[in-house]
Short mmCIF file of C-alpha atoms and ligand atoms in Angstrom, two decimals:
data_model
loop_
_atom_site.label_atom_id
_atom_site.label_comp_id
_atom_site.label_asym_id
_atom_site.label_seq_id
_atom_site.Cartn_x
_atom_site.Cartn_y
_atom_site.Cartn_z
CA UNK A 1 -47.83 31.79 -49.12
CA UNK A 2 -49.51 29.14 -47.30
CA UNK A 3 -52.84 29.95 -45.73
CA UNK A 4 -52.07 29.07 -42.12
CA UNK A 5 -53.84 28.59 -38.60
CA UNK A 6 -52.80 30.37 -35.51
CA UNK A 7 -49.06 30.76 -36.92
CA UNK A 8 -49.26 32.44 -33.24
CA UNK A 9 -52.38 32.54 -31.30
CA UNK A 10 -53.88 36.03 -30.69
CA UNK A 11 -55.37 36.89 -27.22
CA UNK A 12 -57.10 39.89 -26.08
CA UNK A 13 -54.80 41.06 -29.49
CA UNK A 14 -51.71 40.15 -28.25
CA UNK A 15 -49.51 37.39 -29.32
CA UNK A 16 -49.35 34.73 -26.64
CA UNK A 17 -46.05 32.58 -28.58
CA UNK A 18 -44.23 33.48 -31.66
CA UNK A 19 -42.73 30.38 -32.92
CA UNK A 20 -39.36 29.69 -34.51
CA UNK A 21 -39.43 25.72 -34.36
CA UNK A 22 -40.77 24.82 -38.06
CA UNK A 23 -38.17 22.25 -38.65
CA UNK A 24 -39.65 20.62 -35.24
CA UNK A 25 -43.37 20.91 -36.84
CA UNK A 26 -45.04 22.80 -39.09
CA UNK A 27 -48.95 24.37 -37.97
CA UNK A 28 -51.80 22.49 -40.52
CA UNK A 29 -52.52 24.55 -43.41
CA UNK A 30 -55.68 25.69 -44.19
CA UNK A 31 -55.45 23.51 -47.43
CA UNK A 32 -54.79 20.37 -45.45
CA UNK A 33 -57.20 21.05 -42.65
CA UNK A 34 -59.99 21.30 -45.39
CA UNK A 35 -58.78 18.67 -47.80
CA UNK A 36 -58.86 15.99 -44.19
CA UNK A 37 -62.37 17.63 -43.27
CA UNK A 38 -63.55 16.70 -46.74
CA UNK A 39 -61.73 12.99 -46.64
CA UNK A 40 -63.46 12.48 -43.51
CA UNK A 41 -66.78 13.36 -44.03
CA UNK A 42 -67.56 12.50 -47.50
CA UNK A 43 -64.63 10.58 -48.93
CA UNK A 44 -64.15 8.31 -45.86
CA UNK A 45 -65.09 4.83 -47.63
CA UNK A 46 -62.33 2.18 -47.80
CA UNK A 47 -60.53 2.33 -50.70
CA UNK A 48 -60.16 -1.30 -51.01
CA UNK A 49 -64.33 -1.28 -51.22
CA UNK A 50 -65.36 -2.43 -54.78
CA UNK A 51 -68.78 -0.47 -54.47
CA UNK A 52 -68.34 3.20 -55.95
CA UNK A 53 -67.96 4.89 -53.10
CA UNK A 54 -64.71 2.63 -52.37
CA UNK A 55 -63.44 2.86 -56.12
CA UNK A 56 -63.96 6.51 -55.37
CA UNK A 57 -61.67 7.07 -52.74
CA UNK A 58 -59.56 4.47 -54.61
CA UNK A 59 -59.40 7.22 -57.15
CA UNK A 60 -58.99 9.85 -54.99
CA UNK A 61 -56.03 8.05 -53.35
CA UNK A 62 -54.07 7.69 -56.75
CA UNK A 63 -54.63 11.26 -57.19
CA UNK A 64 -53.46 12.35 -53.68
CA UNK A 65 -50.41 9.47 -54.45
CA UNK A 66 -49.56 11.16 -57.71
CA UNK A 67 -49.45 14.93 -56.30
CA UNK A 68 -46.38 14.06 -54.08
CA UNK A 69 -44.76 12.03 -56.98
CA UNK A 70 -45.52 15.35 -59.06
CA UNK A 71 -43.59 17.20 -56.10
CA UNK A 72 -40.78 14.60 -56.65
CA UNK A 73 -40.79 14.45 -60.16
CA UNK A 74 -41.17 11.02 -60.45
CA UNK A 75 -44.72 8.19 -61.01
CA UNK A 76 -46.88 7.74 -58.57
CA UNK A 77 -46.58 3.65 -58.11
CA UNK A 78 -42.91 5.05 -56.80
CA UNK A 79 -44.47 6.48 -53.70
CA UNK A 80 -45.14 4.67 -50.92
CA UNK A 81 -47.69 6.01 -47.92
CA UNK A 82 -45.87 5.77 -44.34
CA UNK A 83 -46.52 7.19 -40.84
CA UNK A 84 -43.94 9.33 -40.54
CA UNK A 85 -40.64 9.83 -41.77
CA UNK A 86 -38.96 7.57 -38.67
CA UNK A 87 -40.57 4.89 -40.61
CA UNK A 88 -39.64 5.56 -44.22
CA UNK A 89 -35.99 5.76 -42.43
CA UNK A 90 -36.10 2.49 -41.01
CA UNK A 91 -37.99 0.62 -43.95
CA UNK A 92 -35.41 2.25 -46.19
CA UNK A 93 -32.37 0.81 -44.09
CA UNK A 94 -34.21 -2.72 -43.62
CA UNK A 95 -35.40 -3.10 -47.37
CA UNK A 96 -31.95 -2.02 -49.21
CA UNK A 97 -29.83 -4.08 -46.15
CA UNK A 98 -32.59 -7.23 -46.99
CA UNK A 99 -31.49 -6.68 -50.98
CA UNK A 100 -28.00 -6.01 -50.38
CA UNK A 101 -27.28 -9.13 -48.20
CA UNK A 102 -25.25 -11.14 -50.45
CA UNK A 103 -23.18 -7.94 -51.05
CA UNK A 104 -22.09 -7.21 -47.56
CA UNK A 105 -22.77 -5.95 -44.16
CA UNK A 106 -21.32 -2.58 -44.18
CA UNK A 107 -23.34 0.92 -44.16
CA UNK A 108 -21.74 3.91 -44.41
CA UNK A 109 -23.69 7.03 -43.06
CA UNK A 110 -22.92 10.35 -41.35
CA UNK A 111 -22.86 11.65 -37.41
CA UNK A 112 -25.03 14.12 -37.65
CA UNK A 113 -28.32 12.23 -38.95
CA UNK A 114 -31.54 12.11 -37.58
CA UNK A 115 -32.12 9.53 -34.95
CA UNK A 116 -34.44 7.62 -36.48
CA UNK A 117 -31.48 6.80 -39.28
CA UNK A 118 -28.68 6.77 -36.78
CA UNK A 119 -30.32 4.82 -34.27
CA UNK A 120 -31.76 2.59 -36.78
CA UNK A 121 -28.11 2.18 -37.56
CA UNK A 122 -26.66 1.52 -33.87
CA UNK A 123 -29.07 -1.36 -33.66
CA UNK A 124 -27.91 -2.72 -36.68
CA UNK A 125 -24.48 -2.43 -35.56
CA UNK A 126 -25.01 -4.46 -32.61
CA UNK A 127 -26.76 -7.42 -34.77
CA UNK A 128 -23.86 -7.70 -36.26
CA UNK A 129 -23.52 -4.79 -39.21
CA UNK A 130 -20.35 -2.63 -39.76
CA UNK A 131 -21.85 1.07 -39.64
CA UNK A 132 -19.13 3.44 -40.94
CA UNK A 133 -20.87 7.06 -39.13
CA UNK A 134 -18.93 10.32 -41.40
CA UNK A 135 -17.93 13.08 -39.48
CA UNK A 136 -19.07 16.31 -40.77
CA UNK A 137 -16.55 18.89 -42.17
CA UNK A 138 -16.10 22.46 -40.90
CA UNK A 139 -19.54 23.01 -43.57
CA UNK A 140 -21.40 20.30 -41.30
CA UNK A 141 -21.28 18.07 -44.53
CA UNK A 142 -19.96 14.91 -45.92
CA UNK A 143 -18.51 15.51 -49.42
CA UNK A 144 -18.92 12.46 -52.38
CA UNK A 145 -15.15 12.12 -51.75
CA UNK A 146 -15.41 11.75 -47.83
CA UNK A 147 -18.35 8.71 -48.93
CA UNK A 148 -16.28 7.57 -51.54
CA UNK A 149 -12.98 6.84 -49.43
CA UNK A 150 -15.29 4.99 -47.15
CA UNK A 151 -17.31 2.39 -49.47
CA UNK A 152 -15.77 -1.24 -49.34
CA UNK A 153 -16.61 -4.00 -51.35
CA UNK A 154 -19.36 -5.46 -48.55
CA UNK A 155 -20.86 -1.74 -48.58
CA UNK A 156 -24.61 -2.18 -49.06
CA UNK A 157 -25.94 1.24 -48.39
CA UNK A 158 -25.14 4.52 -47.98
CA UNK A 159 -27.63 6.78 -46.25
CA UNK A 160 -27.38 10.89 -46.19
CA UNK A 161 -29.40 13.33 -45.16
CA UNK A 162 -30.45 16.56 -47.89
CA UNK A 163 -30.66 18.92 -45.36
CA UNK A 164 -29.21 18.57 -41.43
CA UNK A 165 -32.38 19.41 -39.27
CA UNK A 166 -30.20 21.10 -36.32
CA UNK A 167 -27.87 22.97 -38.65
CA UNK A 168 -29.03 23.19 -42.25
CA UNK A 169 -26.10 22.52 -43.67
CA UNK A 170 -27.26 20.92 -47.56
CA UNK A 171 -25.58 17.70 -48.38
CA UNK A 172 -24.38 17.53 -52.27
CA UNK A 173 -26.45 14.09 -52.29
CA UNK A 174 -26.79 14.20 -56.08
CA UNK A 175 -23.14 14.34 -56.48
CA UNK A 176 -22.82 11.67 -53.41
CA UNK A 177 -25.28 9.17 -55.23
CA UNK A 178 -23.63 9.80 -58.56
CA UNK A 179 -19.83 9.52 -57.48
CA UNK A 180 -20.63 6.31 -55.54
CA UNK A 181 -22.39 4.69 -57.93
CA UNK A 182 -19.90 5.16 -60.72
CA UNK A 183 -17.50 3.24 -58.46
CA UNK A 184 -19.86 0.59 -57.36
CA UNK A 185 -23.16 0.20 -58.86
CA UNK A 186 -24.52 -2.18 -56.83
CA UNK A 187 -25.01 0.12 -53.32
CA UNK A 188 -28.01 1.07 -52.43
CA UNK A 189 -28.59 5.00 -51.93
CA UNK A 190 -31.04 6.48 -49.52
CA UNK A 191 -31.38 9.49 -48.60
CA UNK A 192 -33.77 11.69 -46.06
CA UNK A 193 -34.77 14.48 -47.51
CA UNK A 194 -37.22 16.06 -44.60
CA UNK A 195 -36.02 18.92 -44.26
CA UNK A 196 -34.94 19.35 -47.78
CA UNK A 197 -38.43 18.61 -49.20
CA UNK A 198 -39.88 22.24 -50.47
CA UNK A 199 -37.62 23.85 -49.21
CA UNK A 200 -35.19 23.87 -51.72
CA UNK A 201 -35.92 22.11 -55.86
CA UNK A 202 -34.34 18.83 -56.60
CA UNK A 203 -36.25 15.82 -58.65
CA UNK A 204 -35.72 12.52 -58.59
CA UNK A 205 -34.20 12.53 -62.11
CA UNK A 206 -31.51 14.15 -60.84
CA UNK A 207 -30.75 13.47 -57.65
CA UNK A 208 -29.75 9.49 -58.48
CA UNK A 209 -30.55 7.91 -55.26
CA UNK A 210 -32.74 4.76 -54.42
CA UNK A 211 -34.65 5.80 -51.36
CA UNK A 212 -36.12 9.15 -50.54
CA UNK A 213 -38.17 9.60 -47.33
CA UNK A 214 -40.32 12.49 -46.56
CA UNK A 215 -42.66 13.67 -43.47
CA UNK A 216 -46.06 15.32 -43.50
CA UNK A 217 -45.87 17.30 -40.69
CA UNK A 218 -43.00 19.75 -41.69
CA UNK A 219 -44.54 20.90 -44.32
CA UNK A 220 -47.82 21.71 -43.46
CA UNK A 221 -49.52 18.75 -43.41
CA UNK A 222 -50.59 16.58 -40.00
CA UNK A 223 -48.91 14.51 -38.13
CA UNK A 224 -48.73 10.64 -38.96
CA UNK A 225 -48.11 10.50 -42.07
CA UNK A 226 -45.19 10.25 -44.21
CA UNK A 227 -43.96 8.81 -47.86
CA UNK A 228 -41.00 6.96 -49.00
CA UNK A 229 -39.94 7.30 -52.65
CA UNK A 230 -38.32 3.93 -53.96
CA UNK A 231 -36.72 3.99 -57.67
CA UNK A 232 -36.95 0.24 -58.27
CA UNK A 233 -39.93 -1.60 -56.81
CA UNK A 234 -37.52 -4.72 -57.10
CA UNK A 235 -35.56 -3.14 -54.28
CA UNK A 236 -38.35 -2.78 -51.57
CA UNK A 237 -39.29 -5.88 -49.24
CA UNK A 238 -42.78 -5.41 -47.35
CA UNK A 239 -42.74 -3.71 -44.40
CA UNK A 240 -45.84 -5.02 -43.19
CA UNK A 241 -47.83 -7.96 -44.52
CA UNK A 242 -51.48 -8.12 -44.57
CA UNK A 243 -54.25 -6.49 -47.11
CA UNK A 244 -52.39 -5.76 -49.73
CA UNK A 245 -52.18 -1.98 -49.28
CA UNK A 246 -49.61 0.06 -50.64
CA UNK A 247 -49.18 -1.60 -53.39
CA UNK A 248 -49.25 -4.91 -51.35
CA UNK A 249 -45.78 -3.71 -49.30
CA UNK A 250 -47.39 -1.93 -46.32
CA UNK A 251 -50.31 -3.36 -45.33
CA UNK A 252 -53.65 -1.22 -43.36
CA UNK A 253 -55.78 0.49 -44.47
CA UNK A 254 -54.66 4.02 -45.83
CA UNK A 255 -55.06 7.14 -43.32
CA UNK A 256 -57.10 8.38 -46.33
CA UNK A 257 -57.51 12.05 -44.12
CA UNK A 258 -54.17 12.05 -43.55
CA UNK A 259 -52.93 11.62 -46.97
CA UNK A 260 -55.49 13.89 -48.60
CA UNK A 261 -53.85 16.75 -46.11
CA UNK A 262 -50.56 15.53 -46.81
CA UNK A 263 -51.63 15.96 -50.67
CA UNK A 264 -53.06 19.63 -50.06
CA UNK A 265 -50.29 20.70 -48.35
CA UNK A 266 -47.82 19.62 -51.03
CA UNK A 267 -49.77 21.28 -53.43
CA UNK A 268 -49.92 24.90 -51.50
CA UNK A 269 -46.36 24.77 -50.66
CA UNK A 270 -45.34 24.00 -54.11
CA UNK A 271 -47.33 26.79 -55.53
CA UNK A 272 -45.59 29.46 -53.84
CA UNK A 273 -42.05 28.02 -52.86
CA UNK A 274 -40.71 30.53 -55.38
CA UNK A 275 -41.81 33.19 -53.11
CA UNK A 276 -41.26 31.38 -49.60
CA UNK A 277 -37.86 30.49 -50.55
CA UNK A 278 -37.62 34.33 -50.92
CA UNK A 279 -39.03 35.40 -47.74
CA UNK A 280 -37.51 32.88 -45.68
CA UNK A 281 -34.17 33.64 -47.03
CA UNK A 282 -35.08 37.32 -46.12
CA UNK A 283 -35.83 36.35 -42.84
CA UNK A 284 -32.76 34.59 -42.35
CA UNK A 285 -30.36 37.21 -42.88
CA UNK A 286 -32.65 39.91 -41.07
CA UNK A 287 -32.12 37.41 -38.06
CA UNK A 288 -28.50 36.66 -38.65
CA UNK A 289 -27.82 40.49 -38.64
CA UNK A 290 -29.87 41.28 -35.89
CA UNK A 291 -28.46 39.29 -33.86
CA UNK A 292 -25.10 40.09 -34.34
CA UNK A 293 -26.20 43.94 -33.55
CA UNK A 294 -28.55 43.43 -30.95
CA UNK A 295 -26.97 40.83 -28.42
CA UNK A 296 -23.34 40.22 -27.56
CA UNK A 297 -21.04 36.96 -28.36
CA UNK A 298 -23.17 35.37 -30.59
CA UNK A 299 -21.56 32.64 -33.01
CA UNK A 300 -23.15 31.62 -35.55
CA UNK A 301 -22.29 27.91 -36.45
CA UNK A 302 -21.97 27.56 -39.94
CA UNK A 303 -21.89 30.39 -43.13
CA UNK A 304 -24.99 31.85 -44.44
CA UNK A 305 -23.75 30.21 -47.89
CA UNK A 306 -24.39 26.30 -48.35
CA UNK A 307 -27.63 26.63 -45.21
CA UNK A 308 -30.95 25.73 -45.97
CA UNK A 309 -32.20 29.26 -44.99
CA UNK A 310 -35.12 27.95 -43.01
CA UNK A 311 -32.74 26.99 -40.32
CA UNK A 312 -30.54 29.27 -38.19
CA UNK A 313 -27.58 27.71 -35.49
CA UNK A 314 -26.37 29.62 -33.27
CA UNK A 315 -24.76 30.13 -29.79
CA UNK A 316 -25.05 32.75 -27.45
CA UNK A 317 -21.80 31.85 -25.81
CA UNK A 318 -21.16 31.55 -22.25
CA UNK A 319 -25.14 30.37 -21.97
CA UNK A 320 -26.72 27.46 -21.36
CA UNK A 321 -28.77 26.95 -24.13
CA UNK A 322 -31.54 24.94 -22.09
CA UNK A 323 -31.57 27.95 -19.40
CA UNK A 324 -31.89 29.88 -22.63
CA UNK A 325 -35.16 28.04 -24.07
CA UNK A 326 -36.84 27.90 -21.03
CA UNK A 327 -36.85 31.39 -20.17
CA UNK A 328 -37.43 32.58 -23.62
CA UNK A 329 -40.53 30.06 -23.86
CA UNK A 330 -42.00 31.95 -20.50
CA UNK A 331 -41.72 35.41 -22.96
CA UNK A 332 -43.70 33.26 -25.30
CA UNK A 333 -40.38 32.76 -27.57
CA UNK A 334 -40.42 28.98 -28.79
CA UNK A 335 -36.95 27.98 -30.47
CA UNK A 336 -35.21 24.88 -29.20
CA UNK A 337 -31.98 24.38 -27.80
CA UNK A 338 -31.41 21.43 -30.82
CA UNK A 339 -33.76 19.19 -32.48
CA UNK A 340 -37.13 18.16 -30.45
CA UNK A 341 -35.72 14.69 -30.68
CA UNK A 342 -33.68 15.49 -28.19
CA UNK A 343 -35.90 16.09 -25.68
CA UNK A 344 -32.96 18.34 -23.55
CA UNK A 345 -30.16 15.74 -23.97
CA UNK A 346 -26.86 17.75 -25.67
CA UNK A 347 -26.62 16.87 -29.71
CA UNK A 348 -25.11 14.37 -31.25
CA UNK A 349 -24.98 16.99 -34.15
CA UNK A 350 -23.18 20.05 -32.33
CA UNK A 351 -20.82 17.19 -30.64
CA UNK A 352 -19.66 16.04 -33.87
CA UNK A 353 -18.87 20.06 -34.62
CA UNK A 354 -16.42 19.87 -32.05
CA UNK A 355 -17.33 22.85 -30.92
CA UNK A 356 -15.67 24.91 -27.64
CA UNK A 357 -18.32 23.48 -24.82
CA UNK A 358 -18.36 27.65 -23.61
CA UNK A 359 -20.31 27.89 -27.44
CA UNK A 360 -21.41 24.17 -27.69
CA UNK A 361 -23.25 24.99 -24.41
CA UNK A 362 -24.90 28.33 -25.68
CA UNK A 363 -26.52 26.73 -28.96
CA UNK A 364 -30.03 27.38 -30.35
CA UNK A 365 -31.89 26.48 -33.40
CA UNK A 366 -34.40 29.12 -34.57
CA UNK A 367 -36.00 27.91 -37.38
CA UNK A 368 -38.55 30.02 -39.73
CA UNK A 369 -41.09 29.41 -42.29
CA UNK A 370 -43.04 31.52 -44.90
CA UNK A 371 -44.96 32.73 -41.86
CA UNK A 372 -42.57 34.51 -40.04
CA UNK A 373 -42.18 37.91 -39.55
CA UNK A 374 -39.83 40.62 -39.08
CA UNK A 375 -41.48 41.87 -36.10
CA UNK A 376 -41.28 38.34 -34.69
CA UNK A 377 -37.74 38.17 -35.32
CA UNK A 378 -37.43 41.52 -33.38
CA UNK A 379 -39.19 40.16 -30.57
CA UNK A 380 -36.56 37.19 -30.68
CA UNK A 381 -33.71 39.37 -31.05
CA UNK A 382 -34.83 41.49 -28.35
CA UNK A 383 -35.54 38.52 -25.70
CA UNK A 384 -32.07 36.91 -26.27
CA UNK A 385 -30.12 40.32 -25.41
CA UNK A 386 -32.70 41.24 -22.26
CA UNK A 387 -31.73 36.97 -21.46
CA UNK A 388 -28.22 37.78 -21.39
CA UNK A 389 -28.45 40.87 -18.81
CA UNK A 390 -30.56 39.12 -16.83
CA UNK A 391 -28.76 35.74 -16.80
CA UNK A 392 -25.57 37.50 -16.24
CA UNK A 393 -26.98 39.09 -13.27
CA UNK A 394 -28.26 35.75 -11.81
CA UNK A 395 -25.05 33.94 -12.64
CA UNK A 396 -22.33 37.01 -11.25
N1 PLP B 1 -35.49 13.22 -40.54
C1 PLP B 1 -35.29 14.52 -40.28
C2 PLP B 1 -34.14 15.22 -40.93
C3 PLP B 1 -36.12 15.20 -39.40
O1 PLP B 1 -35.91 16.50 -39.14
C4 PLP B 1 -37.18 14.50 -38.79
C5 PLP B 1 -38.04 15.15 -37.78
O2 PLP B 1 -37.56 15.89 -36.93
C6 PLP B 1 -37.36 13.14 -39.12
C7 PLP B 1 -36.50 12.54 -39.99
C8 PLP B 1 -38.47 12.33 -38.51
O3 PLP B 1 -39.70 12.74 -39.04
P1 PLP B 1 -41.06 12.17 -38.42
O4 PLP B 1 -41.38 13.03 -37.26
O5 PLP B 1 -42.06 12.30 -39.54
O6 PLP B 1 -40.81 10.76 -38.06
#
């Protein structure tokens, strides 16, 4: 289990917030928090220096490189250092669109991705791309045969997601990237893999796709920093042109501290994900049950089969889910009524469910990591039915 910081911050002994918001960020490890200490005080020379002390970190940056291509299964010159995810999602779309232009204009991708993809992809659209957006099944999936109906000569990419972030619904992307490419080579896979990453095993020998982007911060790392895998270097087009960085596609120099966290954390979550995939599972079904006991009209919006267990959907129907996260937050419950993203606007993700709106209305996100508790759960549980009682009073 990952050594954490203030999972939930203790005062005078009591809890102040239990949080159930992982897949919105992650707390720093321990691991990271000392591995960025140690980049910043004694390994913070530029590791484009040729004196030792730059060939160090040089080193040390290879090594941090190759522990996430370790995690990936892959080399480390296939790893790319980003600032977040947003951006590996957005160079991805640019670089494969920029390779693919002779092929064709059209991108086929899904409703329910994260913004920084579907956005990315509504811009496009109005520079003059066909974006083909998959709605989810009844699973909150696209199947390879849904993507496969939908590629076109002029397709140049396909983009899906592993894992939905508001639903955790777990895309069959090796299949996708396999089928497609057996019935045209020449698209260009991506896929984002955020909230797959560690949470569940896949390598990039298996899972066939081009583009893989990940994101430090929901996985115990900081924030600002981010990695995008690319199979074939002869695929990527430089995101930003300068020093020569990143293997001369992304210029600046490298947020060594950053990526030395990002490295530690990768390392600590792979050494236990065996056992946090246990626990979290654990948790998930303690929650789904409880809740089903404990409060009334709950719906729960997918199967506990085929759900990244880290991630729980529900709705406490006839709610409003924002009502919902507000009050809960002032009992020092922190869930969200959807992804952070969001910010309070309804999902684009529960839309495309077509949902009724009296359970569309109601839905939360609880999401849990190898951190969380029973007892925290039963504190969750317990808010949600004394919210209902009271917000039926204040409602009748
Ligand atoms: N993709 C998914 C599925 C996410 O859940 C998130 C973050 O919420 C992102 C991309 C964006 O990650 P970042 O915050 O690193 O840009």
């Amino acid at each position: 289990m990952k050594d954490r910081i203030n999972v939930f911050i203790l005062k005078e002994g009591a809890p102040v917030f239990y949080y159930f918001d992982y897949a919105a960020t992650t707390p720093v490890c321990k691991q990271a928090v000392q591995a960025a200490q140690l980049a910043m005080e004694s390994q913070w020379e530029n590791p484009s220096s040729l004196y030792p002390g730059g060939q160090q970190c040089a080193t040390l940056l290879s090594a941090w490189r190759d522990e996430i291509a370790q995690a990936l299964g892959c080399r480390g010159d296939h790893v790319f250092f980003t600032s977040c995810a947003s951006e590996s999602n957005n160079w991805a779309i640019y670089t494969a669109l920029e390779k693919n232009r002779r092929k064709g204009k059209h991108i086929i991708t899904t409703a329910i991705e994260h913004p920084s993809v579907q956005n990315c992809c509504k811009f496009l659209a109005q520079k003059g791309y066909d974006v083909t957006f998959l709605k989810p099944n009844e699973s909150g999936i696209v199947t390879a045969q849904m993507v496969c109906d939908a590629l076109r000569e002029d397709t140049a990419l396909v983009s899906v997601m592993m894992v939905n972030n508001e639903l955790g619904s777990i895309f069959p992307v090796s299949e996708i990237a396999q089928r497609v490419r057996t019935q045209d080579k020449n698209v260009l896979i991506h896929c984002d893999a955020v909230q797959g990453f560690l949470h569940m095993p896949f390598s990039m020998q298996t899972l066939h796709v081009d583009f893989l982007s990940l994101s430090g911060h929901k996985i115990g790392a900081p924030k600002g920093i981010g990695a995008l895998y690319v199979r074939d270097k002869k695929t990527l087009v430089p995101l930003l042109h300068g020093g020569g960085q990143e293997m001369g596609m992304r210029a600046g120099t490298e947020a060594t501290a950053q990526i030395a966290a990002f490295a530690a954390a990768v390392a600590a979550g792979r050494a236990t994900m065996q056992e946090d995939m246990a626990h979290i599972k654990m948790i998930h079904a303690y929650a789904r049950q409880s809740l089903q006991r404990k409060c009334r009209d709950i719906v729960f919006l997918l199967p506990e089969e085929g759900t990244s267990p880290h991630i729980l959907a529900f709705s406490v129907t006839g709610y409003k889910s924002e009502v919902l996260v507000r009050v809960l937050g002032d009992k020092g419950i922190y869930l969200s009524s959807g992804s952070a993203c969001h910010k309070g606007k309804a999902s684009h993700v529960y839309a495309a469910l077509n949902l009724p709106k009296k359970v569309l209305d109601g839905v939360l996100r609880a999401s849990f990591s190898a951190q969380t508790t029973v007892k925290e759960v039963d504190a969750l549980v317990q808010e949600i039915a004394m919210a209902q009682d009271t917000l039926y009073q204040s409602l009748s």
